[in-house]
Short mmCIF file of N, CA and C in Angstrom, two decimals:
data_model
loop_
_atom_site.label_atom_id
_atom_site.label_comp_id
_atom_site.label_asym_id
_atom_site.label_seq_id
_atom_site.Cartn_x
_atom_site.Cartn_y
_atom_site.Cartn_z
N UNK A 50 -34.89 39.93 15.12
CA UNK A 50 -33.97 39.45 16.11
C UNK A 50 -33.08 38.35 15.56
N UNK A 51 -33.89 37.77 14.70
CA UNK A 51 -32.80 36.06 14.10
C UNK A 51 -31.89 37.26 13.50
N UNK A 52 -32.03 37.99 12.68
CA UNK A 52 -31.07 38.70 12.03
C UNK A 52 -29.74 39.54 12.87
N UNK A 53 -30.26 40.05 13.89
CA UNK A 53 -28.88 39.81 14.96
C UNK A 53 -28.10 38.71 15.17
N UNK A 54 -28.77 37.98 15.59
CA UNK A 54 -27.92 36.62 16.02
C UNK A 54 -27.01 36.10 14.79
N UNK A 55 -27.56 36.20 13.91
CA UNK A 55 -27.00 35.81 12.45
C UNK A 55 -25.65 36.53 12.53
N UNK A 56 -25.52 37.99 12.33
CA UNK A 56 -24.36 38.75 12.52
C UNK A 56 -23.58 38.83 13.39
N UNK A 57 -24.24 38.25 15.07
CA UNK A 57 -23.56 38.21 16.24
C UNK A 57 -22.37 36.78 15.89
N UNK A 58 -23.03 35.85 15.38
CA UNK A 58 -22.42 34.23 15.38
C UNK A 58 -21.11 34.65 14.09
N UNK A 59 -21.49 35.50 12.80
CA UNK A 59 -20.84 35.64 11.74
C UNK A 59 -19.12 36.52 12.08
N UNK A 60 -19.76 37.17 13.49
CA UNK A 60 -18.58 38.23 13.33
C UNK A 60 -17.80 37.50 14.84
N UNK A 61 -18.36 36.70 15.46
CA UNK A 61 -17.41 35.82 16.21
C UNK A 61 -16.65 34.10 15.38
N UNK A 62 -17.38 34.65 14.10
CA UNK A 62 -16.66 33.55 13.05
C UNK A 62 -15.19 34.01 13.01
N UNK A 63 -15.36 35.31 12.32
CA UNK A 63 -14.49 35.83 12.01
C UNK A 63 -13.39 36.12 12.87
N UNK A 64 -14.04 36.97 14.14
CA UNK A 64 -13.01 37.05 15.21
C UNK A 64 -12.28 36.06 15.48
N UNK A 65 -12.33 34.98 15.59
CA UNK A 65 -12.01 33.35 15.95
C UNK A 65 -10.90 33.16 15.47
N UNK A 66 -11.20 33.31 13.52
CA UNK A 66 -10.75 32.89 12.25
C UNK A 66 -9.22 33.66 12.78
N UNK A 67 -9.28 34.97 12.70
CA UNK A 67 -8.57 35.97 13.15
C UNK A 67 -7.40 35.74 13.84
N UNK A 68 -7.93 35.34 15.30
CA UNK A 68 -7.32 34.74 16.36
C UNK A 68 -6.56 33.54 16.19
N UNK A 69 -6.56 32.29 15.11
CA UNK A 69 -6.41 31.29 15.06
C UNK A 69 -4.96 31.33 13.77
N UNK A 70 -5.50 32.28 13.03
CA UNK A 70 -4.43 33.03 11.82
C UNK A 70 -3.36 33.85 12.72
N UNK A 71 -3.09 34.48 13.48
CA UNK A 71 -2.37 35.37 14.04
C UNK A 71 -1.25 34.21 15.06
N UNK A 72 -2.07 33.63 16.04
CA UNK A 72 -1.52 32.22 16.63
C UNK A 72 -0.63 31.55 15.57
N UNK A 73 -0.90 31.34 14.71
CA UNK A 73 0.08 30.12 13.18
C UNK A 73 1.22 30.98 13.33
N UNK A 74 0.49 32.08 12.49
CA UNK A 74 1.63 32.66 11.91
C UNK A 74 2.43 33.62 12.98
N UNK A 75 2.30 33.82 13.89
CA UNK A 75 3.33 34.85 14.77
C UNK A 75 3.61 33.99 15.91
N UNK A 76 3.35 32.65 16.55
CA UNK A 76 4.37 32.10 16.93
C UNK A 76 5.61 31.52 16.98
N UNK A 77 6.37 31.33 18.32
CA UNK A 77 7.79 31.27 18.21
C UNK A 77 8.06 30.07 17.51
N UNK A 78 9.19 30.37 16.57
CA UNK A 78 9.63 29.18 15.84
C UNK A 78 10.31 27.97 16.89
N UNK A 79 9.67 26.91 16.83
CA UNK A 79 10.18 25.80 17.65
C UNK A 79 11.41 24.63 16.88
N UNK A 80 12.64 25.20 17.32
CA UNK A 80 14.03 24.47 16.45
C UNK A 80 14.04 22.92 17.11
N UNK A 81 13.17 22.76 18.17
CA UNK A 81 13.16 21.05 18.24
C UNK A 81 12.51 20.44 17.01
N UNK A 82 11.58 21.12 16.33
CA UNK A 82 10.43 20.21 15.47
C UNK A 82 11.12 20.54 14.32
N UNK A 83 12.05 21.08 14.24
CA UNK A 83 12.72 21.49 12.66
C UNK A 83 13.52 20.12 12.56
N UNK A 84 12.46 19.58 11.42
CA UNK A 84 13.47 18.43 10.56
C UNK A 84 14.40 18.75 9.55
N UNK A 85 15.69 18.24 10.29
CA UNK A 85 16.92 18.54 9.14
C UNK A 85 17.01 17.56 8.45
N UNK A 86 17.23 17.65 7.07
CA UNK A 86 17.00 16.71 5.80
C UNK A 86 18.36 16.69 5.29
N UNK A 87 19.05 15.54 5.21
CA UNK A 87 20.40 15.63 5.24
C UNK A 87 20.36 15.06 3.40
N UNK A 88 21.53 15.85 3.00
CA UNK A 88 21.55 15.30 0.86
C UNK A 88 22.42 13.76 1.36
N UNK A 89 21.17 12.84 0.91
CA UNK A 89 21.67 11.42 0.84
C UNK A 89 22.96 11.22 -0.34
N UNK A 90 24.08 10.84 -0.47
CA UNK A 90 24.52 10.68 -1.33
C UNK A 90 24.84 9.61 -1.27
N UNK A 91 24.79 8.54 -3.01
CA UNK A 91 25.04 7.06 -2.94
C UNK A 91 26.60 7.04 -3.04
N UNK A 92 26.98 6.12 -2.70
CA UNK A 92 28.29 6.01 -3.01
C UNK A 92 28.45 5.34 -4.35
N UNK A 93 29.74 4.69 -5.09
CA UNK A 93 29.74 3.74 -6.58
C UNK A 93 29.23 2.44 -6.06
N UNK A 94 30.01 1.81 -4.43
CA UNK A 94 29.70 0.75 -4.38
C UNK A 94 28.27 0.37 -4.14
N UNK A 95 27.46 1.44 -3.66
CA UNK A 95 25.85 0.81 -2.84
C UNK A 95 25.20 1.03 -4.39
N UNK A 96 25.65 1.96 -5.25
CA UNK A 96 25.06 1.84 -6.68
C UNK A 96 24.99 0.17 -7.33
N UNK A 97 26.77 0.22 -7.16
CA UNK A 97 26.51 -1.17 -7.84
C UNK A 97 26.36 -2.76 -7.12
N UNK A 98 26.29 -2.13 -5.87
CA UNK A 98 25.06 -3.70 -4.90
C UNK A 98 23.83 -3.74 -5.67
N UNK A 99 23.39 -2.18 -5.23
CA UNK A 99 21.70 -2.35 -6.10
C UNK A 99 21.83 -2.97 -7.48
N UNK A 100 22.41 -2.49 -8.58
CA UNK A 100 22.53 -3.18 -9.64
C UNK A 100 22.33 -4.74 -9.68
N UNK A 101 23.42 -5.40 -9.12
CA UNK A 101 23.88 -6.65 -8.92
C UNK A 101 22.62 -7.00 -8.13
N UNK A 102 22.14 -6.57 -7.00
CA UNK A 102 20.71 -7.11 -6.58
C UNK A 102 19.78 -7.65 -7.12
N UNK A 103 19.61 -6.72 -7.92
CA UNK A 103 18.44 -6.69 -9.06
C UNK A 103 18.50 -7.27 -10.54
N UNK A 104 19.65 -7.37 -10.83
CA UNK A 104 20.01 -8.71 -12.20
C UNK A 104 20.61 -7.07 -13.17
N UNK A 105 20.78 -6.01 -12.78
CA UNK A 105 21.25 -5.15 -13.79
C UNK A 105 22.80 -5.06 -13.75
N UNK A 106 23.16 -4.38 -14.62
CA UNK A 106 24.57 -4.22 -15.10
C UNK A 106 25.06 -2.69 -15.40
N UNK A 107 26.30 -2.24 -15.16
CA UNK A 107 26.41 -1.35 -15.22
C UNK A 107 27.24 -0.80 -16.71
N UNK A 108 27.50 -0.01 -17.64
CA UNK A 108 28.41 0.04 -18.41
C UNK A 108 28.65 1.59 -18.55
N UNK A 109 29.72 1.65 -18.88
CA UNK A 109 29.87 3.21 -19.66
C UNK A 109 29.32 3.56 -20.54
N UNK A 110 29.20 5.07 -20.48
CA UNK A 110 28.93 5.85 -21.75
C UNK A 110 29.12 5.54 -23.04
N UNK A 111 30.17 5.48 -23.06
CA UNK A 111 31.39 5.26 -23.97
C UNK A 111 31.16 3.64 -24.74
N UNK A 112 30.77 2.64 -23.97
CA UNK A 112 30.71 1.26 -24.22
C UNK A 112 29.26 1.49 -24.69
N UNK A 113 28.30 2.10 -23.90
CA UNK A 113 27.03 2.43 -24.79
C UNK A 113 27.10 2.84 -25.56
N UNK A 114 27.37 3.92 -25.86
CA UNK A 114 27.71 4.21 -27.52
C UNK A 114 28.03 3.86 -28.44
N UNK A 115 28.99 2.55 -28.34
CA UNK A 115 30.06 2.03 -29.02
C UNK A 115 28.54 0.77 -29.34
N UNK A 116 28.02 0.63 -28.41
CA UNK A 116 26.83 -0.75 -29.05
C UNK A 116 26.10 -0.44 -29.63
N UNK A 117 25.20 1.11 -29.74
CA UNK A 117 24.66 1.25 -30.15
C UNK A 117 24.89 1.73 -31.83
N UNK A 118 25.97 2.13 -32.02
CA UNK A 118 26.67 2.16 -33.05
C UNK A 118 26.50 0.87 -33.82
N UNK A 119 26.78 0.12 -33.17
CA UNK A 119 27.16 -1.69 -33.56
C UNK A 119 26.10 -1.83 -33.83
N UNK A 120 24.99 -2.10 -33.30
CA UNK A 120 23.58 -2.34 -33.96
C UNK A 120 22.88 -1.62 -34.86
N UNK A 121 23.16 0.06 -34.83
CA UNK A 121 22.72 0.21 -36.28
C UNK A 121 23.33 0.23 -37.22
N UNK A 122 24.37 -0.65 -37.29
CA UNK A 122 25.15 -1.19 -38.54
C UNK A 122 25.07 -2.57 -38.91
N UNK A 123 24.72 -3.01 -37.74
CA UNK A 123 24.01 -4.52 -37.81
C UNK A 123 22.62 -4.40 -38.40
N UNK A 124 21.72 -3.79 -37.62
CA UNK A 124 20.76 -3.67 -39.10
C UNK A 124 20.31 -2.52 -39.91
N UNK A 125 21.74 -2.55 -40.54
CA UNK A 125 21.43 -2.00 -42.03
C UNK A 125 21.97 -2.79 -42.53
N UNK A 126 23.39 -3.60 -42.16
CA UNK A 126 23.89 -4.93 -42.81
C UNK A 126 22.25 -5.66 -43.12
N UNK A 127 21.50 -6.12 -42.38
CA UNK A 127 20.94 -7.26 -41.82
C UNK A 127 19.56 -6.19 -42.94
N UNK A 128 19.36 -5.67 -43.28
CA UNK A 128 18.39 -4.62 -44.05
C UNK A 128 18.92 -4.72 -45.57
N UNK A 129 19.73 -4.46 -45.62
CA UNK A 129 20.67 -4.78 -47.30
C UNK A 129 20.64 -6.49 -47.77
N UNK A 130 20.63 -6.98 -46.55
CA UNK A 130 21.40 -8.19 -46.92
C UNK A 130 19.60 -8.84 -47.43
N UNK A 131 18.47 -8.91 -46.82
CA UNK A 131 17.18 -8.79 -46.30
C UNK A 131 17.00 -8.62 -48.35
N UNK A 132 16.94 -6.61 -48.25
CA UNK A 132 16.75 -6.51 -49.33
C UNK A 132 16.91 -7.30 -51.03
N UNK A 133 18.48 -7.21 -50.44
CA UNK A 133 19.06 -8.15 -52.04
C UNK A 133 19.03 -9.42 -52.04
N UNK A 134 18.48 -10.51 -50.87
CA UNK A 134 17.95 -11.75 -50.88
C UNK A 134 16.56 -11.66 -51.56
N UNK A 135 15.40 -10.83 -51.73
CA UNK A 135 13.88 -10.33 -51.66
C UNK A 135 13.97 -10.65 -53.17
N UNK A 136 12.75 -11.58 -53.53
CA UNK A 136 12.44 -11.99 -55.08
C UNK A 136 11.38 -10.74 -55.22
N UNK A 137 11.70 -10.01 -56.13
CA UNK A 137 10.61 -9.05 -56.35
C UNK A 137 9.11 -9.85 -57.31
N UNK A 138 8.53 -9.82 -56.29
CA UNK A 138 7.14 -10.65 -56.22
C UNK A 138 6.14 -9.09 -56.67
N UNK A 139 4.78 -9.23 -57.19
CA UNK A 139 3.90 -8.54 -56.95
C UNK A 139 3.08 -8.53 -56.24
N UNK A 140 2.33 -7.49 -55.54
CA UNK A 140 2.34 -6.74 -54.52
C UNK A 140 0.83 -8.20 -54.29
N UNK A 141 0.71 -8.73 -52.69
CA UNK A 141 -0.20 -9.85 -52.59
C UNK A 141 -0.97 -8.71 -51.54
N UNK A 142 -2.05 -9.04 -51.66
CA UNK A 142 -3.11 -8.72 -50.48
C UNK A 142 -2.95 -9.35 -49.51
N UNK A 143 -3.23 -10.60 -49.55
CA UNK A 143 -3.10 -12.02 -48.22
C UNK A 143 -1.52 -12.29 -48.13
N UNK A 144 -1.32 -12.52 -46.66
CA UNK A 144 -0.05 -13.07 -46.53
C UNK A 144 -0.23 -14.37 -46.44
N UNK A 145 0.36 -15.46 -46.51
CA UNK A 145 0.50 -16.86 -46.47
C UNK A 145 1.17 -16.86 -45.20
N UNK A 146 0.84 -17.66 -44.25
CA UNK A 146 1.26 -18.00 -43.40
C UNK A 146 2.54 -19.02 -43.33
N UNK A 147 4.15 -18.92 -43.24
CA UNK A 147 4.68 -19.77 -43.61
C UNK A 147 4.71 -21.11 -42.69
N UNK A 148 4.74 -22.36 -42.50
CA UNK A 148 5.04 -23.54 -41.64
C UNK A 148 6.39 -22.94 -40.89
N UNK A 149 6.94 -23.21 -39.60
CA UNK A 149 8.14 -23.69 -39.67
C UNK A 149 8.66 -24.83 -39.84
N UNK A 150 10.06 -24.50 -39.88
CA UNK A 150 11.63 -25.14 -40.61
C UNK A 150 11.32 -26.35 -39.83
N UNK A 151 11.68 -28.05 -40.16
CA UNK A 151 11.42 -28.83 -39.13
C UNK A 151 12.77 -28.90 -38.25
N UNK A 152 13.81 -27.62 -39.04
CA UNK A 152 14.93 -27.57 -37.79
C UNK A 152 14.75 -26.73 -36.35
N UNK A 153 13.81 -26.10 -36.99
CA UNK A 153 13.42 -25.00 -35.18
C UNK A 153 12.83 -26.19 -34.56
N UNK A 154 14.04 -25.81 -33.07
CA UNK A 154 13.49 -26.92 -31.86
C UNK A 154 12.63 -26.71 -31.58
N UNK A 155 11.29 -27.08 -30.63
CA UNK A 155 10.12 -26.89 -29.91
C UNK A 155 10.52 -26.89 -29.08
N UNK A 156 9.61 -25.68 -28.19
CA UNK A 156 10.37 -25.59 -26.99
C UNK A 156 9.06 -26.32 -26.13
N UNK A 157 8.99 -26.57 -25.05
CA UNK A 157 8.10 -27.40 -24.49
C UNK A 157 7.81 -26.60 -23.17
N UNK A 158 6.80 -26.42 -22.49
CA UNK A 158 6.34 -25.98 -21.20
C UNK A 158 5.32 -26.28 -20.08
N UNK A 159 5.42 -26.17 -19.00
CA UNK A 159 4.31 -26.41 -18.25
C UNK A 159 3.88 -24.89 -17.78
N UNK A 160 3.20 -24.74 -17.59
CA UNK A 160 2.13 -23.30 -17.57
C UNK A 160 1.45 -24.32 -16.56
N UNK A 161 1.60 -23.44 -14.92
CA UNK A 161 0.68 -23.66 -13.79
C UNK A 161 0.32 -22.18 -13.61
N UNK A 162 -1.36 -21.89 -13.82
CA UNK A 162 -2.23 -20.97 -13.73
C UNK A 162 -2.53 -20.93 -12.17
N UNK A 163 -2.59 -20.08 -11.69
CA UNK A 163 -2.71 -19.91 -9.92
C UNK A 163 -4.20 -19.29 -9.73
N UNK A 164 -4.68 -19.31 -8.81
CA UNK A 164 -5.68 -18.57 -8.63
C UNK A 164 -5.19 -16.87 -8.59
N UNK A 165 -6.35 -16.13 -9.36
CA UNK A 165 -5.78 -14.33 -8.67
C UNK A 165 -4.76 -14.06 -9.86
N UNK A 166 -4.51 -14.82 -10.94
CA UNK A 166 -2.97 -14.48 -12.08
C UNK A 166 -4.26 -14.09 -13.01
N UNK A 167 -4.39 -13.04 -13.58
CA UNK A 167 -4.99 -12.51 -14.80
C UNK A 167 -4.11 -12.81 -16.13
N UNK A 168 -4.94 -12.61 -17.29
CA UNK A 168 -3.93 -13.12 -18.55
C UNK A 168 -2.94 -12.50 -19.33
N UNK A 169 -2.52 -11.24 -18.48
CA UNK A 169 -1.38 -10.78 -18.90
C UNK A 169 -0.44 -11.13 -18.47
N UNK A 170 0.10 -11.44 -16.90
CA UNK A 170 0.81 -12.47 -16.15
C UNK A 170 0.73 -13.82 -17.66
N UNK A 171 -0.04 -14.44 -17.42
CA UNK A 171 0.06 -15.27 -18.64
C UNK A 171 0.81 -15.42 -19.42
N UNK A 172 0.45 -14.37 -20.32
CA UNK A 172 1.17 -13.99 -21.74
C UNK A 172 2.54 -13.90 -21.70
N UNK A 173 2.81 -13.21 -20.94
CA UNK A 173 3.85 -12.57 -20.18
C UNK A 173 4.90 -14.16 -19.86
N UNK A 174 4.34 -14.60 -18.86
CA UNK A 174 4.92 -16.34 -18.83
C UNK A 174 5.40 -16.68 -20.42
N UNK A 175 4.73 -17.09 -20.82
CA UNK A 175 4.46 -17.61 -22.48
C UNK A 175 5.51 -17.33 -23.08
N UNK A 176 5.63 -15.99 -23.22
CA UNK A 176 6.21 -14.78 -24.03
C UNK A 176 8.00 -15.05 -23.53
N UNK A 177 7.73 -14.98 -21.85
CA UNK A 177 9.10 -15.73 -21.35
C UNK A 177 9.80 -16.97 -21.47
N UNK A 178 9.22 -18.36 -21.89
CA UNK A 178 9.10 -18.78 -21.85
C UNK A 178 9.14 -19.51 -23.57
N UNK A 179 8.96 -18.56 -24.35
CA UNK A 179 9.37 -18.55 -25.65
C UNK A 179 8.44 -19.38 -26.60
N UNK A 180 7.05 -19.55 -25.89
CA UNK A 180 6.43 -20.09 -26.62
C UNK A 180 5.40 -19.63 -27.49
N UNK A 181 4.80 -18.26 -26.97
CA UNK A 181 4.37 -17.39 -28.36
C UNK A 181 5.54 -16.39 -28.17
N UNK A 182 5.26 -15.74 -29.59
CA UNK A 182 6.33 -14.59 -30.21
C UNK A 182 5.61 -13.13 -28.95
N UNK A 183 4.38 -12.99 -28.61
CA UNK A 183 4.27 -11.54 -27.89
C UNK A 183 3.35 -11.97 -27.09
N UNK A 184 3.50 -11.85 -25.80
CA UNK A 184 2.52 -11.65 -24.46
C UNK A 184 1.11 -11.02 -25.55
N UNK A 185 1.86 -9.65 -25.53
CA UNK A 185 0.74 -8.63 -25.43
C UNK A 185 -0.09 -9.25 -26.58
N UNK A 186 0.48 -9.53 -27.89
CA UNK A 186 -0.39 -9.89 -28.91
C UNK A 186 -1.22 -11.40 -28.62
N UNK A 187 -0.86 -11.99 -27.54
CA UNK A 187 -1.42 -12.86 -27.07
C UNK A 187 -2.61 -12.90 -26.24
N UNK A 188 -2.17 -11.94 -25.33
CA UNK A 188 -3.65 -11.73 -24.22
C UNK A 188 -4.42 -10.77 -24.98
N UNK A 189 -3.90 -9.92 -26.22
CA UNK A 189 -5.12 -9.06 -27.13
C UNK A 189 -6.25 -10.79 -27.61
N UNK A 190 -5.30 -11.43 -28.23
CA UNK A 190 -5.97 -12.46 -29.02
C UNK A 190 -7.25 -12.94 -28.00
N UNK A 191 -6.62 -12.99 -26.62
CA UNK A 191 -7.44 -13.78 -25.09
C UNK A 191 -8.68 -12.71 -25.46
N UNK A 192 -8.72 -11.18 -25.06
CA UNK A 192 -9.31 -10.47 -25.54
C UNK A 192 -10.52 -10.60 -26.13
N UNK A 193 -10.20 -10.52 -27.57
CA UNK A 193 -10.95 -10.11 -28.77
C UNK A 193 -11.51 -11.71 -28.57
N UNK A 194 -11.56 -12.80 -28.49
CA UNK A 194 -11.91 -13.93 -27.92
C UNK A 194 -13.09 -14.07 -26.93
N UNK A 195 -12.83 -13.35 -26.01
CA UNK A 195 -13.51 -12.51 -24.65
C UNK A 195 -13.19 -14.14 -23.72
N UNK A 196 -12.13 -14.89 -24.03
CA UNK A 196 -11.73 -15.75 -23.23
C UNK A 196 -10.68 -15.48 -21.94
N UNK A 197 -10.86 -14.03 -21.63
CA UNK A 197 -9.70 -13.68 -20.33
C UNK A 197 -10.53 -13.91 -18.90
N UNK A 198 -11.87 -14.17 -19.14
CA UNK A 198 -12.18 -14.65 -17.73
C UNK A 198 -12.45 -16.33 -18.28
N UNK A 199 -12.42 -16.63 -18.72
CA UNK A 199 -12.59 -18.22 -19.00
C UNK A 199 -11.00 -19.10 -18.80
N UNK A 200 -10.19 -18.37 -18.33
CA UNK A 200 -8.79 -18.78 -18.18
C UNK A 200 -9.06 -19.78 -16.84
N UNK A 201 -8.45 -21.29 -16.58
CA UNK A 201 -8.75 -22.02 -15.54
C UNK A 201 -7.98 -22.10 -14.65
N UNK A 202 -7.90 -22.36 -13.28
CA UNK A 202 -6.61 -22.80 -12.11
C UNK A 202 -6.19 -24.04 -12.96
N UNK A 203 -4.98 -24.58 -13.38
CA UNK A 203 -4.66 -25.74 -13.52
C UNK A 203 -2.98 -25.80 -13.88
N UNK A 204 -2.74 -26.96 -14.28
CA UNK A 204 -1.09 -27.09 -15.00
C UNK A 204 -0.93 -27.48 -16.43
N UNK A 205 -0.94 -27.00 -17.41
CA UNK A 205 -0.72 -26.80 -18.79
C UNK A 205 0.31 -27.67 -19.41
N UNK A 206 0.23 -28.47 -20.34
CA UNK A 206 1.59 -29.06 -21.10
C UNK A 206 1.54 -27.96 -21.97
N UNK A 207 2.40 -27.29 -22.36
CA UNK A 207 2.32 -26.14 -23.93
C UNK A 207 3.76 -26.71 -24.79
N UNK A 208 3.68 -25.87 -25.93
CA UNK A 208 4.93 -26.39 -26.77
C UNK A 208 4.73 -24.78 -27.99
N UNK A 209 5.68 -24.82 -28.10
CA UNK A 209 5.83 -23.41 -29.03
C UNK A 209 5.08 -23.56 -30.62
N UNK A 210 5.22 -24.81 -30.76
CA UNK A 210 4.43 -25.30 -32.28
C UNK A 210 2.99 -24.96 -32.21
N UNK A 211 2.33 -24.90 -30.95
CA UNK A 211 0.65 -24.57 -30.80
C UNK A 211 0.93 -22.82 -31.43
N UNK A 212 -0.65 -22.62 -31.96
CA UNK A 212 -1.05 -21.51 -32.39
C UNK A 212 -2.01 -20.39 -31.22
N UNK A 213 -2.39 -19.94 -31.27
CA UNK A 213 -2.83 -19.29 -30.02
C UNK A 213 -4.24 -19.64 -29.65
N UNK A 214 -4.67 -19.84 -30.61
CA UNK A 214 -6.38 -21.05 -30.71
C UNK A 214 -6.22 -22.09 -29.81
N UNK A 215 -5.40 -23.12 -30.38
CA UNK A 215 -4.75 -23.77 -29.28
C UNK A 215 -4.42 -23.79 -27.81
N UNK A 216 -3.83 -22.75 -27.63
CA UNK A 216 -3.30 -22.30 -26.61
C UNK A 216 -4.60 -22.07 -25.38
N UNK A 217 -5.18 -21.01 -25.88
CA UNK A 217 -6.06 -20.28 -25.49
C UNK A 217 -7.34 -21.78 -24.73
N UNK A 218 -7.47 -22.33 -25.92
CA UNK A 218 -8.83 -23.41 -26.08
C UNK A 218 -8.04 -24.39 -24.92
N UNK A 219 -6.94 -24.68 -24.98
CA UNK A 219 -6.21 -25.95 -23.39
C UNK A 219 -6.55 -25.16 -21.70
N UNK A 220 -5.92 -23.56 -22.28
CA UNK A 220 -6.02 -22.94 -20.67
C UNK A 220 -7.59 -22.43 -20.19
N UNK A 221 -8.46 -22.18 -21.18
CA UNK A 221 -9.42 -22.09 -20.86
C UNK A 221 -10.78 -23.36 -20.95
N UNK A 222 -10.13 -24.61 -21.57
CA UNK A 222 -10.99 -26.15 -21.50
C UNK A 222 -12.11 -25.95 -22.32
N UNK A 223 -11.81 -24.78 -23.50
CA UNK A 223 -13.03 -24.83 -24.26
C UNK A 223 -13.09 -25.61 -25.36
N UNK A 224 -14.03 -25.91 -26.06
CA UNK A 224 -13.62 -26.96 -26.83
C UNK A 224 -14.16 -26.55 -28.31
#
């Protein structure tokens, strides 16, 4: 008897299924619920609000091309010039780290760490800010350190002459 019922419940599955498929698909199309999707088109000027909004700029083709031209002639100038300055030295394993010039200015900064800013925000600051050469190679350094949760809420004096040891050892108070 369970084995009836089994087939009785299975084939009013189906019937149902049936009924519910036929309803979708063969009712009347309703033109109130038809959303018409109209082709947005920008105009030049709402293009170049957004631009101007947002700190971008617009240029031609033509003016792009013309720069990009310019720069790879700038460095191959700047590659030649590079080259035939180069004392042909033999080949060093270690690089020497050079000092800088005591003519490069220092640039000087305050770095206020917020609660919730992780250390790519950081770097990123820094990096803006012109006091290391790369965010990213900076928060790797935080990294490989494993000093990216040891970073503190506070306000930072920095200066571009610090090394990233430095850096790292002020924002995180390690000593």
């Amino acid at each position: 008897m369970a084995n009836n019922s089994l087939k009785s419940f299975a084939s009013g599955m189906i019937i149902a299924t049936s009924i519910f498929t036929a309803v979708y698909y063969f009712q009347p199309f309703n033109k109130r619920e038809q959303k018409i999707v109209e082709n947005d088109t920008l105009t030049s000027e709402e293009v170049q609000a957004y631009l101007n909004n947002n700190g971008y700029i617009s240029i031609s083709e033509q003016t792009y091309d013309e720069l990009v031209a310019k720069s790879k002639e700038f460095e191959a100038i700047k590659n030649q010039t590079q080259k035939a300055s180069e004392p042909k030295l033999p080949e060093q394993k270690e690089t020497v780290p050079i000092p800088p010039s005591p003519e490069v200015e220092k640039k000087i900064f305050t770095l206020t760490v917020k609660s919730g800013m992780d250390s790519i925000q950081i770097a990123n600051l820094l990096e803006n800010a012109g006091i290391v050469d790369s965010g990213r190679e900076f928060e790797q350094f935080l990294t490989k350190k494993d000093w990216t949760r040891s970073i503190q809420v506070g306000t930072y004096k920095l200066n571009s002459s610090m090394s990233y040891e430095e850096i790292g050892k002020i924002i995180t108070k390690k000593k």
